[in-house]
Amino acid sequence: MTDTAISESVKNYYGEVLKSNQDLKTSACCTLDAMPWHLRPFLTDLHPEVVSRFYGCGSPLPPALEGQTVLDLGCGSGRDCYLLSRLVGESGRVIGVDMTEEQLAVAKKHCDWHAERYGYARSNVEFVHGQIENLASAGIDDNSIDVVVSNCVINLSPDKRQVLTEIFRVLKPGGELYFSDVYADRRISEALKLDPVLLGECLGGALYWEDFRRIMQELGCPDVRVVKENPISLDDPEVAAKIGMVNFRSVTVRAFKMPLEDRCEDFGQVAIYKGTIAEHPHGFDLDDHHHFETGRPLRVCGNTADMLGSSRYAEHFELIGDKSTHFGLFDCAPPNTSRSLDSGAACC
Ligand SMILES: C[S@@+](CC[C@H](N)C(=O)[O-])C[C@H]1O[C@@H](n2cnc3c(N)ncnc32)[C@H](O)[C@@H]1O
């Protein structure tokens, strides 16, 4: 199947086959990943039609978004865009890109409804029809975006490297990529990749985690942090019979557009979280093994210091030390996981 045929198959699945998330055959596109507690009240302010066509596999909604420009790749019916609309505030901007007209039509229909609900003079969200492999044709300029998010979409792309290349093109230096997607614990055979149901259910196109890590490294991002992950159960017997030998997980990752090293190096640096992100007064989680308790100094590797000091999180941290003296490798081991992620690379 050509890339175009894969895109057409995905468009057909999200435009014609699925009418709401009740029609999904597995939980892959819609895991019950707990929404962060501070965002749960916002769910009641979303239009029901938008929610009924939500097919995300996580909650890729990072903190400290006030005034930011956020791009949502494969925004679908716009659930995350409308949550982000609230999080960036009236001075911020949200752009959603999707290739399926039926999904975009639902998203666009409710722009004014949400603006009114949030008390905004006019909507700060715009929805653009386009391919996430070619964001230039969707009008997204180089170095123009503060934060790129995406929820269960990149697995559907026939050219994931191109999508990730585009993300790093459009992000501003120091910008953040924060997205949830489905990953496999092995490479999936070509035959299974092309099965329209497995593809549409976000399984057939799932990247083997190590291949994702390699692509990111080749694109200049050697340190990807895992924020959260959940196993995916294959409840549909037909789907399980086809692909049951593969283990799938939905993973939320965080990465930055900045020069980082491929291993965690120790320069004797210390970071202190100031507790100044309103929704996180007591602590901040950079990833699944870096919890910064408010006010408590924590030794960090050079990469972590750069992520905190050269991104929008800088104003929320006091960083002590620089890179003038090197003390060797930093012991920054992640927790043991079944992702087979223990690649010996950086902190992630
Ligand atoms: C699993 S749904 C997720 C939608 C949305 N992020 C959500 O959480 O509800 C996947 C969406 O990605 C869109 N999509 C898939 N591949 C795409 C591509 N290459 N370019 C643009 N949109 C794409 C589909 O049209 C569909 O709306």
mmCIF file of C-alpha atoms and ligand atoms in Angstrom:
data_model
loop_
_atom_site.group_PDB
_atom_site.id
_atom_site.type_symbol
_atom_site.label_atom_id
_atom_site.label_comp_id
_atom_site.label_asym_id
_atom_site.label_seq_id
_atom_site.Cartn_x
_atom_site.Cartn_y
_atom_site.Cartn_z
ATOM 1 C CA MET A 1 0.000 0.000 0.000
ATOM 2 C CA THR A 2 1.309 3.470 -0.833
ATOM 3 C CA ASP A 3 1.481 6.292 1.737
ATOM 4 C CA THR A 4 -1.559 7.850 0.053
ATOM 5 C CA ALA A 5 -3.529 4.618 0.328
ATOM 6 C CA ILE A 6 -2.653 4.377 4.057
ATOM 7 C CA SER A 7 -3.843 7.964 4.584
ATOM 8 C CA GLU A 8 -7.072 7.218 2.701
ATOM 9 C CA SER A 9 -7.667 4.114 4.830
ATOM 10 C CA VAL A 10 -7.176 6.164 8.032
ATOM 11 C CA LYS A 11 -9.424 8.972 6.738
ATOM 12 C CA ASN A 12 -12.117 6.434 5.919
ATOM 13 C CA TYR A 13 -11.848 4.898 9.398
ATOM 14 C CA TYR A 14 -12.192 8.230 11.245
ATOM 15 C CA GLY A 15 -14.550 9.841 8.768
ATOM 16 C CA GLU A 16 -16.891 6.990 7.825
ATOM 17 C CA VAL A 17 -16.422 3.841 9.922
ATOM 18 C CA LEU A 18 -16.337 5.435 13.384
ATOM 19 C CA LYS A 19 -19.228 7.671 14.345
ATOM 20 C CA SER A 20 -18.277 7.947 18.003
ATOM 21 C CA ASN A 21 -15.795 6.418 20.444
ATOM 22 C CA GLN A 22 -18.426 3.742 21.225
ATOM 23 C CA ASP A 23 -17.599 2.206 17.822
ATOM 24 C CA LEU A 24 -13.941 1.473 18.661
ATOM 25 C CA LYS A 25 -13.007 -2.206 18.861
ATOM 26 C CA THR A 26 -10.152 -1.841 21.362
ATOM 27 C CA SER A 27 -9.126 0.563 24.094
ATOM 28 C CA ALA A 28 -5.981 1.550 22.162
ATOM 29 C CA CYS A 29 -7.334 4.851 20.891
ATOM 30 C CA CYS A 30 -9.240 5.577 24.055
ATOM 31 C CA THR A 31 -7.459 4.342 27.166
ATOM 32 C CA LEU A 32 -8.920 5.531 30.406
ATOM 33 C CA ASP A 33 -5.774 7.440 31.215
ATOM 34 C CA ALA A 34 -6.628 9.475 34.262
ATOM 35 C CA MET A 35 -6.992 13.129 33.362
ATOM 36 C CA PRO A 36 -4.882 15.256 35.753
ATOM 37 C CA TRP A 37 -7.119 16.209 38.705
ATOM 38 C CA HIS A 38 -6.883 19.965 38.047
ATOM 39 C CA LEU A 39 -8.268 19.505 34.505
ATOM 40 C CA ARG A 40 -11.224 17.297 35.372
ATOM 41 C CA PRO A 41 -13.629 20.166 36.154
ATOM 42 C CA PHE A 42 -12.959 21.543 32.640
ATOM 43 C CA LEU A 43 -14.384 18.388 31.057
ATOM 44 C CA THR A 44 -17.903 19.482 31.936
ATOM 45 C CA ASP A 45 -17.438 22.613 29.790
ATOM 46 C CA LEU A 46 -16.852 20.667 26.572
ATOM 47 C CA HIS A 47 -19.537 20.227 23.946
ATOM 48 C CA PRO A 48 -20.912 16.631 24.046
ATOM 49 C CA GLU A 49 -20.480 16.132 20.292
ATOM 50 C CA VAL A 50 -16.786 17.013 20.573
ATOM 51 C CA VAL A 51 -16.378 14.568 23.468
ATOM 52 C CA SER A 52 -18.245 11.765 21.687
ATOM 53 C CA ARG A 53 -15.645 11.810 18.889
ATOM 54 C CA PHE A 54 -12.624 11.912 21.166
ATOM 55 C CA TYR A 55 -10.234 9.076 20.280
ATOM 56 C CA GLY A 56 -7.148 9.999 22.304
ATOM 57 C CA CYS A 57 -4.905 7.582 24.233
ATOM 58 C CA GLY A 58 -3.629 9.939 26.911
ATOM 59 C CA SER A 59 -3.774 13.460 28.297
ATOM 60 C CA PRO A 60 -1.020 15.355 26.509
ATOM 61 C CA LEU A 61 -1.738 18.635 28.269
ATOM 62 C CA PRO A 62 1.438 19.955 29.889
ATOM 63 C CA PRO A 63 1.476 22.700 32.546
ATOM 64 C CA ALA A 64 2.498 26.375 32.326
ATOM 65 C CA LEU A 65 0.674 27.147 29.082
ATOM 66 C CA GLU A 66 -0.672 30.645 29.767
ATOM 67 C CA GLY A 67 -0.109 32.868 26.700
ATOM 68 C CA GLN A 68 1.535 30.087 24.650
ATOM 69 C CA THR A 69 0.973 29.080 21.035
ATOM 70 C CA VAL A 70 0.106 25.371 20.969
ATOM 71 C CA LEU A 71 -0.212 23.140 17.915
ATOM 72 C CA ASP A 72 -2.293 19.923 18.147
ATOM 73 C CA LEU A 73 -1.391 17.391 15.451
ATOM 74 C CA GLY A 74 -4.350 15.228 14.389
ATOM 75 C CA CYS A 75 -6.738 17.243 16.524
ATOM 76 C CA GLY A 76 -9.799 15.230 15.447
ATOM 77 C CA SER A 77 -13.024 16.701 16.804
ATOM 78 C CA GLY A 78 -11.038 19.145 18.918
ATOM 79 C CA ARG A 79 -11.400 17.920 22.505
ATOM 80 C CA ASP A 80 -7.789 18.648 23.447
ATOM 81 C CA CYS A 81 -7.815 21.933 21.478
ATOM 82 C CA TYR A 82 -10.742 23.170 23.546
ATOM 83 C CA LEU A 83 -9.073 22.125 26.808
ATOM 84 C CA LEU A 84 -5.907 23.871 25.607
ATOM 85 C CA SER A 85 -7.947 26.938 24.644
ATOM 86 C CA ARG A 86 -8.730 27.335 28.307
ATOM 87 C CA LEU A 87 -5.198 26.535 29.484
ATOM 88 C CA VAL A 88 -3.459 29.076 27.204
ATOM 89 C CA GLY A 89 -5.999 31.734 28.161
ATOM 90 C CA GLU A 90 -7.404 34.457 25.964
ATOM 91 C CA SER A 91 -3.942 35.767 25.078
ATOM 92 C CA GLY A 92 -2.746 32.354 23.883
ATOM 93 C CA ARG A 93 -3.450 30.555 20.638
ATOM 94 C CA VAL A 94 -4.315 26.979 19.693
ATOM 95 C CA ILE A 95 -4.023 25.511 16.197
ATOM 96 C CA GLY A 96 -5.466 22.089 15.403
ATOM 97 C CA VAL A 97 -4.476 20.259 12.207
ATOM 98 C CA ASP A 98 -6.301 17.197 10.864
ATOM 99 C CA MET A 99 -6.777 15.577 7.467
ATOM 100 C CA THR A 100 -10.278 14.123 7.985
ATOM 101 C CA GLU A 101 -12.985 16.603 6.959
ATOM 102 C CA GLU A 102 -15.703 14.885 9.042
ATOM 103 C CA GLN A 103 -13.627 15.233 12.227
ATOM 104 C CA LEU A 104 -12.698 18.855 11.480
ATOM 105 C CA ALA A 105 -16.309 19.739 10.723
ATOM 106 C CA VAL A 106 -17.322 18.735 14.262
ATOM 107 C CA ALA A 107 -14.364 20.638 15.727
ATOM 108 C CA LYS A 108 -15.105 23.838 13.765
ATOM 109 C CA LYS A 109 -18.812 23.772 14.502
ATOM 110 C CA HIS A 110 -18.278 24.415 18.204
ATOM 111 C CA CYS A 111 -15.660 27.221 18.205
ATOM 112 C CA ASP A 112 -18.065 29.987 19.218
ATOM 113 C CA TRP A 113 -19.853 27.748 21.736
ATOM 114 C CA HIS A 114 -16.590 27.196 23.642
ATOM 115 C CA ALA A 115 -15.426 30.817 23.372
ATOM 116 C CA GLU A 116 -18.720 31.929 24.887
ATOM 117 C CA ARG A 117 -18.503 29.262 27.595
ATOM 118 C CA TYR A 118 -14.998 30.483 28.555
ATOM 119 C CA GLY A 119 -16.026 34.141 28.451
ATOM 120 C CA TYR A 120 -13.645 34.984 25.574
ATOM 121 C CA ALA A 121 -14.435 37.890 23.240
ATOM 122 C CA ARG A 122 -13.522 35.584 20.350
ATOM 123 C CA SER A 123 -12.194 32.084 19.912
ATOM 124 C CA ASN A 124 -8.446 31.564 20.298
ATOM 125 C CA VAL A 125 -8.648 28.221 18.438
ATOM 126 C CA GLU A 126 -8.308 27.667 14.714
ATOM 127 C CA PHE A 127 -8.683 24.374 12.880
ATOM 128 C CA VAL A 128 -6.722 23.743 9.707
ATOM 129 C CA HIS A 129 -7.198 20.968 7.176
ATOM 130 C CA GLY A 130 -3.840 19.362 6.392
ATOM 131 C CA GLN A 131 -1.365 16.521 6.615
ATOM 132 C CA ILE A 132 0.857 16.469 9.672
ATOM 133 C CA GLU A 133 3.728 15.317 7.416
ATOM 134 C CA ASN A 134 3.573 18.687 5.653
ATOM 135 C CA LEU A 135 2.835 21.427 8.157
ATOM 136 C CA ALA A 136 4.164 24.085 5.764
ATOM 137 C CA SER A 137 1.156 23.486 3.528
ATOM 138 C CA ALA A 138 -1.016 23.965 6.611
ATOM 139 C CA GLY A 139 0.654 27.387 6.987
ATOM 140 C CA ILE A 140 2.808 26.588 10.031
ATOM 141 C CA ASP A 141 6.075 28.543 9.859
ATOM 142 C CA ASP A 142 9.546 27.573 11.104
ATOM 143 C CA ASN A 143 10.212 28.318 14.796
ATOM 144 C CA SER A 144 6.667 29.583 15.386
ATOM 145 C CA ILE A 145 5.207 27.170 17.962
ATOM 146 C CA ASP A 146 5.848 27.033 21.728
ATOM 147 C CA VAL A 147 4.347 23.600 22.385
ATOM 148 C CA VAL A 148 3.361 20.764 20.035
ATOM 149 C CA VAL A 149 0.909 18.201 21.395
ATOM 150 C CA SER A 150 -0.681 15.167 19.806
ATOM 151 C CA ASN A 151 -2.990 12.467 21.074
ATOM 152 C CA CYS A 152 -2.863 9.040 19.479
ATOM 153 C CA VAL A 153 -2.059 10.166 15.939
ATOM 154 C CA ILE A 154 1.585 9.703 14.965
ATOM 155 C CA ASN A 155 1.149 5.903 14.861
ATOM 156 C CA LEU A 156 -1.346 6.472 12.021
ATOM 157 C CA SER A 157 1.137 8.282 9.809
ATOM 158 C CA PRO A 158 2.811 6.348 7.005
ATOM 159 C CA ASP A 159 5.897 8.573 7.455
ATOM 160 C CA LYS A 160 6.538 9.101 11.156
ATOM 161 C CA ARG A 161 10.076 10.402 10.628
ATOM 162 C CA GLN A 162 8.692 13.183 8.421
ATOM 163 C CA VAL A 163 6.101 14.105 11.076
ATOM 164 C CA LEU A 164 8.801 14.329 13.741
ATOM 165 C CA THR A 165 11.049 16.318 11.367
ATOM 166 C CA GLU A 166 8.222 18.799 10.834
ATOM 167 C CA ILE A 167 7.655 19.097 14.579
ATOM 168 C CA PHE A 168 11.258 20.128 15.167
ATOM 169 C CA ARG A 169 11.049 22.581 12.251
ATOM 170 C CA VAL A 170 8.001 24.414 13.598
ATOM 171 C CA LEU A 171 8.969 24.418 17.294
ATOM 172 C CA LYS A 172 10.730 27.498 18.618
ATOM 173 C CA PRO A 173 14.160 26.838 20.157
ATOM 174 C CA GLY A 174 13.471 25.626 23.711
ATOM 175 C CA GLY A 175 9.945 24.590 22.660
ATOM 176 C CA GLU A 176 8.347 21.422 23.928
ATOM 177 C CA LEU A 177 6.890 18.369 22.225
ATOM 178 C CA TYR A 178 4.444 16.636 24.585
ATOM 179 C CA PHE A 179 2.439 13.803 23.115
ATOM 180 C CA SER A 180 0.678 10.521 23.788
ATOM 181 C CA ASP A 181 0.865 7.643 21.356
ATOM 182 C CA VAL A 182 0.757 3.857 21.114
ATOM 183 C CA TYR A 183 4.037 1.903 21.089
ATOM 184 C CA ALA A 184 4.765 -1.763 20.496
ATOM 185 C CA ASP A 185 7.346 -3.958 22.188
ATOM 186 C CA ARG A 186 8.541 -5.220 18.773
ATOM 187 C CA ARG A 187 8.474 -4.342 15.076
ATOM 188 C CA ILE A 188 5.122 -5.164 13.512
ATOM 189 C CA SER A 189 5.083 -7.198 10.285
ATOM 190 C CA GLU A 190 4.259 -5.405 7.033
ATOM 191 C CA ALA A 191 1.106 -7.494 6.543
ATOM 192 C CA LEU A 192 -0.328 -6.519 9.938
ATOM 193 C CA LYS A 193 0.674 -2.870 9.445
ATOM 194 C CA LEU A 194 -1.639 -2.680 6.441
ATOM 195 C CA ASP A 195 -4.735 -4.253 8.009
ATOM 196 C CA PRO A 196 -7.254 -1.360 7.911
ATOM 197 C CA VAL A 197 -8.830 -2.179 11.288
ATOM 198 C CA LEU A 198 -5.510 -2.682 13.089
ATOM 199 C CA LEU A 199 -4.229 0.529 11.501
ATOM 200 C CA GLY A 200 -7.372 2.501 12.349
ATOM 201 C CA GLU A 201 -7.396 1.209 15.920
ATOM 202 C CA CYS A 202 -3.878 2.675 16.376
ATOM 203 C CA LEU A 203 -2.207 -0.747 16.656
ATOM 204 C CA GLY A 204 -0.888 -1.735 13.208
ATOM 205 C CA GLY A 205 1.136 1.459 12.788
ATOM 206 C CA ALA A 206 2.505 1.584 16.340
ATOM 207 C CA LEU A 207 6.232 2.165 16.408
ATOM 208 C CA TYR A 208 8.564 -0.219 18.202
ATOM 209 C CA TRP A 209 9.785 1.985 21.049
ATOM 210 C CA GLU A 210 13.476 1.548 20.219
ATOM 211 C CA ASP A 211 12.859 2.647 16.627
ATOM 212 C CA PHE A 212 11.075 5.759 17.901
ATOM 213 C CA ARG A 213 14.039 6.496 20.160
ATOM 214 C CA ARG A 214 16.437 6.031 17.234
ATOM 215 C CA ILE A 215 14.461 8.391 14.973
ATOM 216 C CA MET A 216 14.418 11.046 17.694
ATOM 217 C CA GLN A 217 18.172 10.647 18.180
ATOM 218 C CA GLU A 218 18.780 10.979 14.434
ATOM 219 C CA LEU A 219 16.688 14.163 14.425
ATOM 220 C CA GLY A 220 18.943 15.665 17.099
ATOM 221 C CA CYS A 221 16.884 14.738 20.161
ATOM 222 C CA PRO A 222 18.793 12.039 22.050
ATOM 223 C CA ASP A 223 16.956 12.410 25.371
ATOM 224 C CA VAL A 224 13.196 11.766 25.286
ATOM 225 C CA ARG A 225 11.483 11.618 28.662
ATOM 226 C CA VAL A 226 8.591 9.299 29.476
ATOM 227 C CA VAL A 227 5.976 11.062 31.589
ATOM 228 C CA LYS A 228 3.418 8.304 31.876
ATOM 229 C CA GLU A 229 2.499 4.941 30.397
ATOM 230 C CA ASN A 230 -0.369 2.482 30.469
ATOM 231 C CA PRO A 231 -0.716 -1.024 29.068
ATOM 232 C CA ILE A 232 -3.340 -1.491 26.361
ATOM 233 C CA SER A 233 -5.592 -4.523 26.527
ATOM 234 C CA LEU A 234 -6.840 -6.141 23.320
ATOM 235 C CA ASP A 235 -10.394 -6.948 24.355
ATOM 236 C CA ASP A 236 -11.745 -7.736 20.884
ATOM 237 C CA PRO A 237 -11.087 -11.465 20.190
ATOM 238 C CA GLU A 238 -10.707 -10.889 16.445
ATOM 239 C CA VAL A 239 -8.106 -8.159 16.983
ATOM 240 C CA ALA A 240 -6.311 -10.233 19.633
ATOM 241 C CA ALA A 241 -6.210 -13.248 17.315
ATOM 242 C CA LYS A 242 -4.515 -11.142 14.643
ATOM 243 C CA ILE A 243 -1.930 -9.301 16.723
ATOM 244 C CA GLY A 244 -2.081 -10.737 20.240
ATOM 245 C CA MET A 245 1.641 -11.609 20.296
ATOM 246 C CA VAL A 246 2.540 -7.913 20.434
ATOM 247 C CA ASN A 247 2.338 -5.956 23.689
ATOM 248 C CA PHE A 248 1.128 -2.382 23.307
ATOM 249 C CA ARG A 249 1.401 0.572 25.647
ATOM 250 C CA SER A 250 0.163 4.119 25.452
ATOM 251 C CA VAL A 251 3.034 6.400 26.407
ATOM 252 C CA THR A 252 3.097 10.146 27.030
ATOM 253 C CA VAL A 253 6.489 11.606 26.182
ATOM 254 C CA ARG A 254 8.139 14.965 26.612
ATOM 255 C CA ALA A 255 10.981 16.227 24.419
ATOM 256 C CA PHE A 256 12.542 19.623 23.803
ATOM 257 C CA LYS A 257 14.039 21.398 20.829
ATOM 258 C CA MET A 258 17.480 22.089 22.247
ATOM 259 C CA PRO A 259 20.951 20.572 22.047
ATOM 260 C CA LEU A 260 21.220 17.693 24.541
ATOM 261 C CA GLU A 261 23.748 14.937 25.136
ATOM 262 C CA ASP A 262 23.071 11.253 24.413
ATOM 263 C CA ARG A 263 23.900 10.280 28.015
ATOM 264 C CA CYS A 264 23.213 11.949 31.344
ATOM 265 C CA GLU A 265 26.363 13.737 32.434
ATOM 266 C CA ASP A 266 27.151 15.029 35.891
ATOM 267 C CA PHE A 267 28.235 18.662 36.250
ATOM 268 C CA GLY A 268 27.253 18.933 39.928
ATOM 269 C CA GLN A 269 24.110 20.925 39.095
ATOM 270 C CA VAL A 270 21.114 21.320 41.387
ATOM 271 C CA ALA A 271 17.537 22.376 40.564
ATOM 272 C CA ILE A 272 14.946 23.782 42.954
ATOM 273 C CA TYR A 273 11.283 24.035 41.942
ATOM 274 C CA LYS A 274 9.750 27.288 43.178
ATOM 275 C CA GLY A 275 6.167 25.987 43.352
ATOM 276 C CA THR A 276 5.051 28.792 41.057
ATOM 277 C CA ILE A 277 3.032 26.846 38.482
ATOM 278 C CA ALA A 278 -0.445 27.530 39.839
ATOM 279 C CA GLU A 279 -1.849 24.039 39.305
ATOM 280 C CA HIS A 280 1.258 22.403 40.829
ATOM 281 C CA PRO A 281 1.977 24.229 44.097
ATOM 282 C CA HIS A 282 3.613 21.264 45.857
ATOM 283 C CA GLY A 283 5.767 19.722 43.182
ATOM 284 C CA PHE A 284 6.512 19.281 39.499
ATOM 285 C CA ASP A 285 6.999 16.023 37.590
ATOM 286 C CA LEU A 286 9.357 16.394 34.664
ATOM 287 C CA ASP A 287 9.015 12.682 33.876
ATOM 288 C CA ASP A 288 8.351 9.335 35.545
ATOM 289 C CA HIS A 289 11.511 9.534 37.659
ATOM 290 C CA HIS A 290 12.070 13.247 38.299
ATOM 291 C CA HIS A 291 9.722 14.613 40.922
ATOM 292 C CA PHE A 292 10.724 18.096 42.093
ATOM 293 C CA GLU A 293 9.210 18.768 45.490
ATOM 294 C CA THR A 294 8.654 22.502 45.965
ATOM 295 C CA GLY A 295 11.690 24.083 47.615
ATOM 296 C CA ARG A 296 13.718 20.868 47.918
ATOM 297 C CA PRO A 297 17.065 20.929 46.072
ATOM 298 C CA LEU A 298 17.559 17.980 43.694
ATOM 299 C CA ARG A 299 20.799 17.003 41.956
ATOM 300 C CA VAL A 300 20.256 16.873 38.200
ATOM 301 C CA CYS A 301 22.204 15.840 35.109
ATOM 302 C CA GLY A 302 23.249 18.381 32.477
ATOM 303 C CA ASN A 303 20.333 17.464 30.187
ATOM 304 C CA THR A 304 17.729 17.903 32.924
ATOM 305 C CA ALA A 305 19.295 21.241 33.892
ATOM 306 C CA ASP A 306 19.035 22.372 30.263
ATOM 307 C CA MET A 307 15.421 21.192 29.917
ATOM 308 C CA LEU A 308 14.449 23.180 32.993
ATOM 309 C CA GLY A 309 16.679 26.194 32.346
ATOM 310 C CA SER A 310 16.280 26.699 28.583
ATOM 311 C CA SER A 311 12.533 26.147 28.209
ATOM 312 C CA ARG A 312 9.406 27.978 29.391
ATOM 313 C CA TYR A 313 9.879 26.182 32.752
ATOM 314 C CA ALA A 314 12.965 28.345 33.490
ATOM 315 C CA GLU A 315 11.069 30.981 35.480
ATOM 316 C CA HIS A 316 9.753 28.253 37.799
ATOM 317 C CA PHE A 317 13.168 26.833 38.761
ATOM 318 C CA GLU A 318 16.294 28.013 40.513
ATOM 319 C CA LEU A 319 19.293 26.319 38.933
ATOM 320 C CA ILE A 320 22.559 26.152 40.817
ATOM 321 C CA GLY A 321 25.819 25.418 39.018
ATOM 322 C CA ASP A 322 26.966 25.352 35.404
ATOM 323 C CA LYS A 323 28.832 22.994 33.132
ATOM 324 C CA SER A 324 32.339 24.246 33.878
ATOM 325 C CA THR A 325 33.329 21.122 35.838
ATOM 326 C CA HIS A 326 32.478 17.600 34.726
ATOM 327 C CA PHE A 327 32.187 14.775 37.273
ATOM 328 C CA GLY A 328 31.540 11.864 34.884
ATOM 329 C CA LEU A 329 28.317 10.041 34.067
ATOM 330 C CA PHE A 330 25.197 10.915 36.069
ATOM 331 C CA ASP A 331 23.315 7.995 37.598
ATOM 332 C CA CYS A 332 19.832 8.851 36.400
ATOM 333 C CA ALA A 333 18.289 5.416 35.975
ATOM 334 C CA PRO A 334 14.630 5.257 35.059
ATOM 335 C CA PRO A 335 12.333 2.793 36.803
ATOM 336 C CA ASN A 336 12.227 -0.689 35.320
ATOM 337 C CA THR A 337 9.510 -0.923 32.728
ATOM 338 C CA SER A 338 8.222 -3.480 30.295
ATOM 339 C CA ARG A 339 8.687 -1.080 27.408
ATOM 340 C CA SER A 340 12.134 -2.567 26.815
ATOM 341 C CA LEU A 341 13.360 0.960 26.976
ATOM 342 C CA ASP A 342 16.504 0.254 28.850
ATOM 343 C CA SER A 343 18.614 1.373 25.977
ATOM 344 C CA GLY A 344 21.496 2.743 27.949
ATOM 345 C CA ALA A 345 20.812 6.120 26.416
ATOM 346 C CA ALA A 346 19.958 9.285 28.293
ATOM 347 C CA CYS A 347 17.609 9.663 31.263
ATOM 348 C CA CYS A 348 14.475 8.503 29.527
HETATM 349 C C1 LIG B 1 -7.069 8.443 16.997
HETATM 350 S S1 LIG B 1 -7.719 9.904 16.309
HETATM 351 C C2 LIG B 1 -7.257 11.068 17.557
HETATM 352 C C3 LIG B 1 -7.947 12.390 17.395
HETATM 353 C C4 LIG B 1 -7.701 13.393 18.500
HETATM 354 N N1 LIG B 1 -6.293 13.645 18.708
HETATM 355 C C5 LIG B 1 -8.366 12.943 19.772
HETATM 356 O O1 LIG B 1 -7.643 12.761 20.761
HETATM 357 O O2 LIG B 1 -9.563 12.746 19.771
HETATM 358 C C6 LIG B 1 -6.599 10.236 15.007
HETATM 359 C C7 LIG B 1 -6.833 11.519 14.233
HETATM 360 O O3 LIG B 1 -5.653 11.827 13.514
HETATM 361 C C8 LIG B 1 -5.973 12.226 12.226
HETATM 362 N N2 LIG B 1 -4.830 11.872 11.383
HETATM 363 C C9 LIG B 1 -4.267 10.653 11.239
HETATM 364 N N3 LIG B 1 -3.212 10.709 10.422
HETATM 365 C C10 LIG B 1 -3.098 12.000 10.030
HETATM 366 C C11 LIG B 1 -2.196 12.682 9.163
HETATM 367 N N4 LIG B 1 -1.209 12.033 8.551
HETATM 368 N N5 LIG B 1 -2.367 14.018 8.978
HETATM 369 C C12 LIG B 1 -3.387 14.669 9.595
HETATM 370 N N6 LIG B 1 -4.271 14.078 10.421
HETATM 371 C C13 LIG B 1 -4.131 12.753 10.635
HETATM 372 C C14 LIG B 1 -7.241 11.455 11.888
HETATM 373 O O4 LIG B 1 -7.963 12.117 10.870
HETATM 374 C C15 LIG B 1 -7.956 11.432 13.225
HETATM 375 O O5 LIG B 1 -8.811 12.528 13.364
#
